[in-house]
Every structure is written in C-alpha cells, then in structure tokens.
PDB file of C-alpha atoms in Angstrom:
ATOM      1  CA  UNK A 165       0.000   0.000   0.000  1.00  0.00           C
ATOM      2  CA  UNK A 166       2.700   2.399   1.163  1.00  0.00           C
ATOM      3  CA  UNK A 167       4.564   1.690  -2.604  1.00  0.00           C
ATOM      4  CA  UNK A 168       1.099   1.418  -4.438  1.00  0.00           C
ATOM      5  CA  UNK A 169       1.750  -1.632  -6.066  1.00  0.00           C
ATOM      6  CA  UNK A 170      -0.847  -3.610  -4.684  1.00  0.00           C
ATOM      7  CA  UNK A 171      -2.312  -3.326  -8.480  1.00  0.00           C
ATOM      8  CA  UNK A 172       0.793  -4.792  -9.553  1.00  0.00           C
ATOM      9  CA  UNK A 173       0.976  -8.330  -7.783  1.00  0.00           C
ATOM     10  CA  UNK A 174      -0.443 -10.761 -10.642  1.00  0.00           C
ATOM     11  CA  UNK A 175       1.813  -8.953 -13.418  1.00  0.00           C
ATOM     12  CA  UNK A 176       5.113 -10.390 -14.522  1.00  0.00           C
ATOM     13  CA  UNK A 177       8.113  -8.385 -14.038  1.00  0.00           C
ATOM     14  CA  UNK A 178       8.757  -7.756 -17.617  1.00  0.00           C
ATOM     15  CA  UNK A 179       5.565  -6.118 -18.713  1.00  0.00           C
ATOM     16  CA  UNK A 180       6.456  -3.464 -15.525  1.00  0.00           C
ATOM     17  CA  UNK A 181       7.232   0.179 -16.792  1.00  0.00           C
ATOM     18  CA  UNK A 182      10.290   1.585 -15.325  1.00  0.00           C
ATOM     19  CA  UNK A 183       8.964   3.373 -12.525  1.00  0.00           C
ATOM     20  CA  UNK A 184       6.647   0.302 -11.476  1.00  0.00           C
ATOM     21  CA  UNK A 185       9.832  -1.597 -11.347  1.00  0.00           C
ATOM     22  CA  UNK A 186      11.253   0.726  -9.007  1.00  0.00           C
ATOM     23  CA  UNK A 187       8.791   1.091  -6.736  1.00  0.00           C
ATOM     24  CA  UNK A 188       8.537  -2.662  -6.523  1.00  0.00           C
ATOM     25  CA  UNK A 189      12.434  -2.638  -5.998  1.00  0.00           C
ATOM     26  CA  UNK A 190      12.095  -0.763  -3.263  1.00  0.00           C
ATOM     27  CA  UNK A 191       9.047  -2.894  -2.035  1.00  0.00           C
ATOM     28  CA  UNK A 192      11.870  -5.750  -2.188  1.00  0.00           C
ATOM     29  CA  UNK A 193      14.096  -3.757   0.007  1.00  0.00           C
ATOM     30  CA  UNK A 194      12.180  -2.860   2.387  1.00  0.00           C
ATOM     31  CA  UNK A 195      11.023  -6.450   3.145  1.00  0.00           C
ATOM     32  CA  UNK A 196      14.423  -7.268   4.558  1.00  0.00           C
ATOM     33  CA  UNK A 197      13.580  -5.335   7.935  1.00  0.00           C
ATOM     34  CA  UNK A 198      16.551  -2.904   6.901  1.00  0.00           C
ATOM     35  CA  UNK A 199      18.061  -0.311   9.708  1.00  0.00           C
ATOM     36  CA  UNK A 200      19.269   1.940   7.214  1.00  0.00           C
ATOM     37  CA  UNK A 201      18.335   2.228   3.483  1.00  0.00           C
ATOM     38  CA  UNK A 202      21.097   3.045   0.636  1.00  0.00           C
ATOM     39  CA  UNK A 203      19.064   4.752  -2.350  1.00  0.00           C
ATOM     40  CA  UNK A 204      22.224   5.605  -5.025  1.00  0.00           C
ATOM     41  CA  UNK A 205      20.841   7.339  -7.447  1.00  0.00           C
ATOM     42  CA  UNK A 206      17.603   5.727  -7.545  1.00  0.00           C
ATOM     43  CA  UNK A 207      15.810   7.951 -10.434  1.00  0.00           C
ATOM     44  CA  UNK A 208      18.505   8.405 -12.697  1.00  0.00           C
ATOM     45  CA  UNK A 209      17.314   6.309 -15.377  1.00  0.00           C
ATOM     46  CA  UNK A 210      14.442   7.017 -15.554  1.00  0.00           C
ATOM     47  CA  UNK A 211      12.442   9.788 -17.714  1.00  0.00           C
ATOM     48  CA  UNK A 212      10.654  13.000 -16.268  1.00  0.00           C
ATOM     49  CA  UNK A 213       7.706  11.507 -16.821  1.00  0.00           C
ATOM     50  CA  UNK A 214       8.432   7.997 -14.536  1.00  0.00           C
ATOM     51  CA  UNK A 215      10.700  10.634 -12.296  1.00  0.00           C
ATOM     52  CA  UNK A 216       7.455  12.583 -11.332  1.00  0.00           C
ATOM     53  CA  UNK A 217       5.601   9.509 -11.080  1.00  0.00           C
ATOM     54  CA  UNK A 218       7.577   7.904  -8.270  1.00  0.00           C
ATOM     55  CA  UNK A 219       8.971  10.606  -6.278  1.00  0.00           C
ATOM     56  CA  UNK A 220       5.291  11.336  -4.430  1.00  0.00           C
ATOM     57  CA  UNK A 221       6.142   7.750  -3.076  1.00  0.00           C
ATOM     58  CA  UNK A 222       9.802   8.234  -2.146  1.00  0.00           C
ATOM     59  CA  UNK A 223       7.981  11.467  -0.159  1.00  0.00           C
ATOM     60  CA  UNK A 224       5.741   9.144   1.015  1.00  0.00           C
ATOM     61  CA  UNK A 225       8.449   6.917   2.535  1.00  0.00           C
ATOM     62  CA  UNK A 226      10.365   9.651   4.274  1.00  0.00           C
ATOM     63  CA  UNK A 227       6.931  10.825   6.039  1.00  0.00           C
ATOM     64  CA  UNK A 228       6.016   7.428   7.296  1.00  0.00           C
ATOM     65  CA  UNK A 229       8.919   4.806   8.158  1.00  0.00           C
ATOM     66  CA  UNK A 230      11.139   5.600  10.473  1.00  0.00           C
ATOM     67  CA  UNK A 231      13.777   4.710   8.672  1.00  0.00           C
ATOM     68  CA  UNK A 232      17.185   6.825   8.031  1.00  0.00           C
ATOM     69  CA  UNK A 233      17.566   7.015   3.979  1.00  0.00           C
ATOM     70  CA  UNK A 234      20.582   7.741   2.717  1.00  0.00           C
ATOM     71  CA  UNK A 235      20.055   9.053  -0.791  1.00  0.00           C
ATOM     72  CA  UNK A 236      22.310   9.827  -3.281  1.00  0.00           C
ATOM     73  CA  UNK A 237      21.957  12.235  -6.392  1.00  0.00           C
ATOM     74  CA  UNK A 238      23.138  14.880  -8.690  1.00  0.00           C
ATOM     75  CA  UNK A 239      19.813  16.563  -8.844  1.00  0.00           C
ATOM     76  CA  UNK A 240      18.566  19.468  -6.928  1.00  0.00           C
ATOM     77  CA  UNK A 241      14.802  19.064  -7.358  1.00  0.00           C
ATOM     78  CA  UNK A 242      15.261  15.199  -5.620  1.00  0.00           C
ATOM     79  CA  UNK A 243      17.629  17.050  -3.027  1.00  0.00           C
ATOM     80  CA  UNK A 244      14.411  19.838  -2.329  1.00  0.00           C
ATOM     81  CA  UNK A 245      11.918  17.458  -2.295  1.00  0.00           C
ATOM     82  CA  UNK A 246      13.450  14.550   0.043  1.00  0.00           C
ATOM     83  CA  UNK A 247      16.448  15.627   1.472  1.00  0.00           C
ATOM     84  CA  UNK A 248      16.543  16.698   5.600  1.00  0.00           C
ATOM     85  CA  UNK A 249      20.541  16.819   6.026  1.00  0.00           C
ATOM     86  CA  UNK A 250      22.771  17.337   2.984  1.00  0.00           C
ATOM     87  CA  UNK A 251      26.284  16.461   2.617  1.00  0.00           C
ATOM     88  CA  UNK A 252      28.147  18.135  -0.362  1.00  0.00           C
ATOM     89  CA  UNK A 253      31.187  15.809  -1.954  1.00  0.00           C
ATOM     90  CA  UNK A 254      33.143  17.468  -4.350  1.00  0.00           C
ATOM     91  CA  UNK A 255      35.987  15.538  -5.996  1.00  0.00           C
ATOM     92  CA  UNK A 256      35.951  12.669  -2.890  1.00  0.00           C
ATOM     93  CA  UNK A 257      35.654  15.322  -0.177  1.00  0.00           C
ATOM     94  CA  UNK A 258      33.375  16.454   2.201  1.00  0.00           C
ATOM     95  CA  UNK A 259      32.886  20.479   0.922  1.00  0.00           C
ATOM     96  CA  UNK A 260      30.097  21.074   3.053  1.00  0.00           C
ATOM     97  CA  UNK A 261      27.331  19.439   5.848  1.00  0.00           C
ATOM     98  CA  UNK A 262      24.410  20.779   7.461  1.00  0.00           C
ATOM     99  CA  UNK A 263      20.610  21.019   7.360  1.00  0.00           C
ATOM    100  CA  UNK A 264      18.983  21.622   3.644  1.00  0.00           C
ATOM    101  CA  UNK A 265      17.511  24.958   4.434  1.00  0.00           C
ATOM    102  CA  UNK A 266      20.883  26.079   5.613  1.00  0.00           C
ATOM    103  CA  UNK A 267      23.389  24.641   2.692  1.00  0.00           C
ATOM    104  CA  UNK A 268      21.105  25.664   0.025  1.00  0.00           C
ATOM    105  CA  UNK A 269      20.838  29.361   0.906  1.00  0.00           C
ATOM    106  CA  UNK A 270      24.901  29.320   1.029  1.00  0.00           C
ATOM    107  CA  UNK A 271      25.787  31.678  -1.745  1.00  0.00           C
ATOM    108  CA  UNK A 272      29.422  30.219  -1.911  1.00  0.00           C
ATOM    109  CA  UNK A 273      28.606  26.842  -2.135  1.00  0.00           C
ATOM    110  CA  UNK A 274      28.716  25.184  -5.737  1.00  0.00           C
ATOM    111  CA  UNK A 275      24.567  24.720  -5.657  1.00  0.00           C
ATOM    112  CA  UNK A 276      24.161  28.295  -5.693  1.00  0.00           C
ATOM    113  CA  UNK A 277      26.071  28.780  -9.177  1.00  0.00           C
ATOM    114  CA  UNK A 278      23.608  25.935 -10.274  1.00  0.00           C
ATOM    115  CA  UNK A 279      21.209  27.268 -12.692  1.00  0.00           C
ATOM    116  CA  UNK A 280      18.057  25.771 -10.768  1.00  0.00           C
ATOM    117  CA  UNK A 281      19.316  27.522  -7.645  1.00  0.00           C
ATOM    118  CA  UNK A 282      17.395  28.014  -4.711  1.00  0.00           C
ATOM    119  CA  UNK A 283      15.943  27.548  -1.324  1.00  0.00           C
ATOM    120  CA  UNK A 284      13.458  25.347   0.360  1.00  0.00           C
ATOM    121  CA  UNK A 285      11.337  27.067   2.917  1.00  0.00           C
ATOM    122  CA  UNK A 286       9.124  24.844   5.403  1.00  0.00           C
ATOM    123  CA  UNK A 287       5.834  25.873   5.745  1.00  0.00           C
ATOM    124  CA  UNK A 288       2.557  24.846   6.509  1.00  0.00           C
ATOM    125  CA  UNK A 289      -0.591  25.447   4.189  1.00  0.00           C
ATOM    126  CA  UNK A 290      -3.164  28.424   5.400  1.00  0.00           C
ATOM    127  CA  UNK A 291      -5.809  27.859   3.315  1.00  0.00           C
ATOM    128  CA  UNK A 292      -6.806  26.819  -0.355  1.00  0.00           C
ATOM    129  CA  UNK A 293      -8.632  29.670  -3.358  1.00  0.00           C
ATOM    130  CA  UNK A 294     -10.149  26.636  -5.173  1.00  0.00           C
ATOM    131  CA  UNK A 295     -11.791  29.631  -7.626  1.00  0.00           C
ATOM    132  CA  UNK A 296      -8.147  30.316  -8.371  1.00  0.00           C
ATOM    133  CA  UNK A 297      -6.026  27.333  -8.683  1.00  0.00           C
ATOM    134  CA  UNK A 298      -3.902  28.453  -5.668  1.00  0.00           C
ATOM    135  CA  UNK A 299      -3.112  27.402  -1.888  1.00  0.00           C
ATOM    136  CA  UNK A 300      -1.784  29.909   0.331  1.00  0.00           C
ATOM    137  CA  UNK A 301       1.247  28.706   2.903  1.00  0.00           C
ATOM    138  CA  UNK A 302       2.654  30.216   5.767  1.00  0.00           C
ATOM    139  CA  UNK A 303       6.200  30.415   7.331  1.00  0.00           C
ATOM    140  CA  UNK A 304       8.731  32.304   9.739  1.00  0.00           C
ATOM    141  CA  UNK A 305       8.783  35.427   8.108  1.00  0.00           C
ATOM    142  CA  UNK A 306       5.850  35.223   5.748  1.00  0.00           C
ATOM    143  CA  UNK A 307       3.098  33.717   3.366  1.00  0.00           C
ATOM    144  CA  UNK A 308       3.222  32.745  -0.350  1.00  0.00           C
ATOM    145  CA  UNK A 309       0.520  31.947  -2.783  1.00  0.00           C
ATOM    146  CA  UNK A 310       1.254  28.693  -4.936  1.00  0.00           C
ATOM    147  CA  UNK A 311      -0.238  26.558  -6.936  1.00  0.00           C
ATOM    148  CA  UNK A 312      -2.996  24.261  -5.564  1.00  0.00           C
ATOM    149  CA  UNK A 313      -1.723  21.752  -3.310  1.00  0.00           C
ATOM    150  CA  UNK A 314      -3.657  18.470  -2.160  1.00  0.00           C
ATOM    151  CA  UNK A 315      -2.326  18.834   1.351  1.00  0.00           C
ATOM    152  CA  UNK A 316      -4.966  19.549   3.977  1.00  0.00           C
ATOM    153  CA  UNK A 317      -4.790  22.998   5.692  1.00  0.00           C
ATOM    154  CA  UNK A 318      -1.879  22.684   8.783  1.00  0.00           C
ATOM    155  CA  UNK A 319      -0.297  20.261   6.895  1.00  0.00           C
ATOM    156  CA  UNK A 320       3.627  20.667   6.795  1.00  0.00           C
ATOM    157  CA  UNK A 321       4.378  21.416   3.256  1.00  0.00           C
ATOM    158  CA  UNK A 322       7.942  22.372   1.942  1.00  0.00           C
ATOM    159  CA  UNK A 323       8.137  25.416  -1.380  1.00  0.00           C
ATOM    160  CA  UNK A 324      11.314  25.339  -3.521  1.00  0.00           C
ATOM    161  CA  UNK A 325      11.646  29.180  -4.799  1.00  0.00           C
ATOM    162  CA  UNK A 326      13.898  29.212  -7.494  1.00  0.00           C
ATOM    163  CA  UNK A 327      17.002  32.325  -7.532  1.00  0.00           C
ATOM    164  CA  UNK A 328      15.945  32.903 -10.954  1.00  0.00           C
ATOM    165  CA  UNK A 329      12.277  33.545  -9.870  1.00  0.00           C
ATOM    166  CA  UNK A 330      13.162  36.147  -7.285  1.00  0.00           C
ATOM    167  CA  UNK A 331      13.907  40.056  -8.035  1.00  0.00           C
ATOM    168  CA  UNK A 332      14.110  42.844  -5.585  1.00  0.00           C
ATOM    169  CA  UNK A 333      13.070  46.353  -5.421  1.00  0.00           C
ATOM    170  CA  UNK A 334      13.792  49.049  -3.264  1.00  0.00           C
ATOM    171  CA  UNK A 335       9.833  49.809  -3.339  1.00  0.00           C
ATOM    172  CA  UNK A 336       6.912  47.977  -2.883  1.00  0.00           C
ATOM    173  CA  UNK A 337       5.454  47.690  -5.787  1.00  0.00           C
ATOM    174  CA  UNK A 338       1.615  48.240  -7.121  1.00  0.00           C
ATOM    175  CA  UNK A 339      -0.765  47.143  -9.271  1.00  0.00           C
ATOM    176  CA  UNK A 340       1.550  44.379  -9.772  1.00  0.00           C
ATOM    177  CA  UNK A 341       1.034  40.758 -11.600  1.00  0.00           C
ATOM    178  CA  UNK A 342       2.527  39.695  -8.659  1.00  0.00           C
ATOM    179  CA  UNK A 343       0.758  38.432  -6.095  1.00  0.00           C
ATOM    180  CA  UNK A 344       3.796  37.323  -3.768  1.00  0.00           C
ATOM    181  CA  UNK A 345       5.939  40.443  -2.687  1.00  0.00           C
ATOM    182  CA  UNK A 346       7.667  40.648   1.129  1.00  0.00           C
ATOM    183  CA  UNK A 347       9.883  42.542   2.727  1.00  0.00           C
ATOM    184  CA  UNK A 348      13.420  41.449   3.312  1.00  0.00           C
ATOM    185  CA  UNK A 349      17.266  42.323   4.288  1.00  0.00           C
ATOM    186  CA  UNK A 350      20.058  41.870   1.686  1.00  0.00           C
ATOM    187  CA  UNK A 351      22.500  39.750   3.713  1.00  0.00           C
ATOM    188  CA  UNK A 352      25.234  39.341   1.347  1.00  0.00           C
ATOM    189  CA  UNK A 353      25.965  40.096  -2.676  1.00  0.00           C
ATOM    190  CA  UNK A 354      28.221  37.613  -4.908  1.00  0.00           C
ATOM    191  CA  UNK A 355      28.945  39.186  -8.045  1.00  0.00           C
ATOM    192  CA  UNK A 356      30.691  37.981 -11.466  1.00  0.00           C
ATOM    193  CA  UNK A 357      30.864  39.747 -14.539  1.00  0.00           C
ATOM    194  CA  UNK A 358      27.216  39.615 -15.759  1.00  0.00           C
ATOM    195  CA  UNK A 359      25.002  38.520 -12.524  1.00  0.00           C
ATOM    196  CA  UNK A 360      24.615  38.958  -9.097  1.00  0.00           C
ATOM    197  CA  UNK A 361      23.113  36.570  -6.004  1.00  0.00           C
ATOM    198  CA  UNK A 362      21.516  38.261  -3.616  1.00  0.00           C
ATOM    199  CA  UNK A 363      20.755  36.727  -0.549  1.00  0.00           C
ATOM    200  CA  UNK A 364      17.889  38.051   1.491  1.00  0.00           C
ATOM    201  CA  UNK A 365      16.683  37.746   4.953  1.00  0.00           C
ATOM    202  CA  UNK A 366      13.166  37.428   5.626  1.00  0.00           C
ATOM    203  CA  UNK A 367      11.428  37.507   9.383  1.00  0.00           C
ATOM    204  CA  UNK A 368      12.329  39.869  12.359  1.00  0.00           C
ATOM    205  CA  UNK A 369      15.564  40.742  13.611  1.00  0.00           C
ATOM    206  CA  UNK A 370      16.600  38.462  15.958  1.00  0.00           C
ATOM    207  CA  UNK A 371      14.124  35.306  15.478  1.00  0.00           C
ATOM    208  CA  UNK A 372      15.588  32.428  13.319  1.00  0.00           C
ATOM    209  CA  UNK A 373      16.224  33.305   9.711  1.00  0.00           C
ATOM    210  CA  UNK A 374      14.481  32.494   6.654  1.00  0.00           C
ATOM    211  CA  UNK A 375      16.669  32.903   3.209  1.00  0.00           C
ATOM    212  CA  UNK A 376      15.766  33.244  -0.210  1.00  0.00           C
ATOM    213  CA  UNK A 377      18.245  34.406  -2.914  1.00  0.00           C
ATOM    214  CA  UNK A 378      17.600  36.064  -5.869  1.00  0.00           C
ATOM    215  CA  UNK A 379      19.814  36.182  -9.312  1.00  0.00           C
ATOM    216  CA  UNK A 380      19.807  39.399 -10.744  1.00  0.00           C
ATOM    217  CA  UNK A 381      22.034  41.165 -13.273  1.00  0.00           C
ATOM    218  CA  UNK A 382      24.991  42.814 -12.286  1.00  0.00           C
ATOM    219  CA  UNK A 383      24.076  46.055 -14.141  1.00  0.00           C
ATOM    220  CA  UNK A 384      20.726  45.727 -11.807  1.00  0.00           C
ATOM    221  CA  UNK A 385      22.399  45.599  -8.573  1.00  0.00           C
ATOM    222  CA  UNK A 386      24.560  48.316  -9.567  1.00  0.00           C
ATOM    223  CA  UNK A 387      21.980  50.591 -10.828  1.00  0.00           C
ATOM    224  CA  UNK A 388      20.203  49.670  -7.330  1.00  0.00           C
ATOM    225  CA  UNK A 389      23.213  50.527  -5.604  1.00  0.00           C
ATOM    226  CA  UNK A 390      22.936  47.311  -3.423  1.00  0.00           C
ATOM    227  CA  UNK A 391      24.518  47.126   0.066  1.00  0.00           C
ATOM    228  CA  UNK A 392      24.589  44.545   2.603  1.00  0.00           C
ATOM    229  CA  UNK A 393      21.396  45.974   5.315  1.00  0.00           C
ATOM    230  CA  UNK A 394      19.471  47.440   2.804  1.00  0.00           C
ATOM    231  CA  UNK A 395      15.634  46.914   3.389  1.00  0.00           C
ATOM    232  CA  UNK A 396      14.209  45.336   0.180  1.00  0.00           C
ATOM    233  CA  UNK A 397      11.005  44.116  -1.201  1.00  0.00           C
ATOM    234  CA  UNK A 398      11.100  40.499  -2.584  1.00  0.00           C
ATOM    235  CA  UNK A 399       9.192  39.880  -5.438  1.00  0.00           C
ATOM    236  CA  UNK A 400       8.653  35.963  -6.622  1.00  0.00           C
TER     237      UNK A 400
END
C-alpha cells in the first residue's frame, strides 16, 4: 500500500514500466527489515515523466517509516523534495554538511552557481482559493501563494523558490502581476561579470532566519546601488 503496487501483484516483471519496477524494488528492500536504506541514485534512469511519477512515493516513505535514507543524487529538485541533512562531496571530499535549508541558501557553495538555484522554505498550508487554482502557505517570516496543493490545511508542506524567480526592489510595488511580494534584508551580494546573487533575509531581527536568494544582473544591482542591510522588497 505504502509503494502502491498492490495493483501490480499478478503482473510479470517484464511487462512493468520503469517506474513500477522501481517502486517494486524498493518494495523488495524494504522487506528485509533494513536499519538503514542506501538509495544511489535511484531515479537516474528514468524519464521526467516515470521521475514525477515515483517521487510522491519516495515522499511518502520519508513521512512514514522511520527509517534513516541515505540518498544519493546529482539533482537538486530530488535534493528539495526529500532531502533533511545534505552532505556536499566534491571531488571525494566532504565540501560542506548541514541542514537543507541552511546549505542551500549558502551563496558560496557550488549549488548556488547551479542554474536551478534556490531555497526550500518549510511551511505549513493556510488555506486553499479553489476559484483560483492556488493554496496559500505560511512560514517564519511570511506567506506565499502557490499553486494548488492536495495537502490539507496545517499540513507541513515544503516550497522550492527558485534564484531565478526572485527580483528585488527598493519599493513595494503596485498594481503588480505579482501576487507574492515581502519585505526582506540583503544579507550578502556575490557578483561575477554579468550577474549577481543576492541573498535576502526574511522575518524579524533576531528570530531564526528564513533565506531566499535572488539572481539578478549585475548592471541591476549596480543601478540599485545594493549594500549589505538594505531593506528590500522580494518579489517571486
């Protein structure tokens, strides 16, 4: 049930699509009564559309056995979606270890130059605009509006906002498209010769931070005249 292949039980293995055989891979291992479970690159051959298909149930795993995972990949969307502690090897070597929230707002690491770049914020949903298509969730520091999610209102929910979604302004803006603007220190500016990453504080001074960085062009943040303190507005 947990690996929804219940449907799957009279068919032989080779009329199983990739994905099926995955999850009943998986199925297999977990039948041992393991203490620790060693996923190495577990989607990788796979398409995007078997990828989407079984990573709801690799969620579903993490939420309900307690079971440590550890899961190996090269890609970031896995990493958001799964991942509670990351550990960053770079040619054999440990470069970096530490929660996900913390390692992915780390503007020197190697995952911010990444051009899916970003943060995961932890959240839990508010309420749902069925009219609209949209759920709104609420964190330390905030509330976004995203698209519809099946999770029930106080559910625990995590949102991925991309660097490239995120620009800044030094007013709050009106009779904008959008919907999801909030006010927010610049902590720090990385700059090469064409673009910028900005990270930016969100919450109160003094409670625990919540990051999101933005990728801008350099000519922006110069024309903004960016500084380290400045009070922004986010927009995403």
């Amino acid at each position: 049930d947990l690996l929804g292949i219940g449907a799957l039980m009279d068919r032989r293995p080779a009329t199983l699509s990739g994905g099926e055989r995955q999850r009943v891979a998986i199925a297999r291992a977990l039948a041992t009564a393991p203490r620790l479970l060693l996923m190495d690159e577990p989607l990788a051959a796979l398409d995007a559309a078997r990828k989407a298909e079984i990573l709801p149930y690799l969620e579903r795993l993490h939420r309900a056995l307690a079971l440590p995972i550890v899961y190996v990949t090269h890609a970031l969307d896995e990493v958001a979606r799964l991942a509670d502690h990351l550990v960053l090897l770079e040619a054999g070597r440990v470069r970096a270890a530490g929660p996900l929230a913390t390692l992915l707002a780390q503007p020197d690491l190697p995952l911010a130059r990444q051009d899916d770049a970003g943060v995961v914020i932890t959240a839990r949903v508010d309420r749902h605009d069925p009219a609209y298509g949209l759920s709104r969730i609420a964190f330390d520091g905030g509330t976004l509006w995203v698209g519809e999610t099946a999770a029930a209102p106080g559910d625990a929910v995590r949102a991925r906002v991309l660097a490239r979604d995120v620009s800044v302004a030094r007013q709050a803006p009106q009779e904008s498209s959008l919907v999801n603007v909030l006010p927010v220190v610049l902590d720090s500016v990385q700059a090469d010769r064409s673009t910028a990453l900005l990270r930016l504080r969100l919450g109160t001074p003094g409670a625990a931070p919540t990051w999101l960085l933005a990728r801008i062009t350099r000519r922006s943040a110069d024309t903004l005249a960016l500084q380290p303190g400045d009070a922004l507005f986010a927009q995403i």
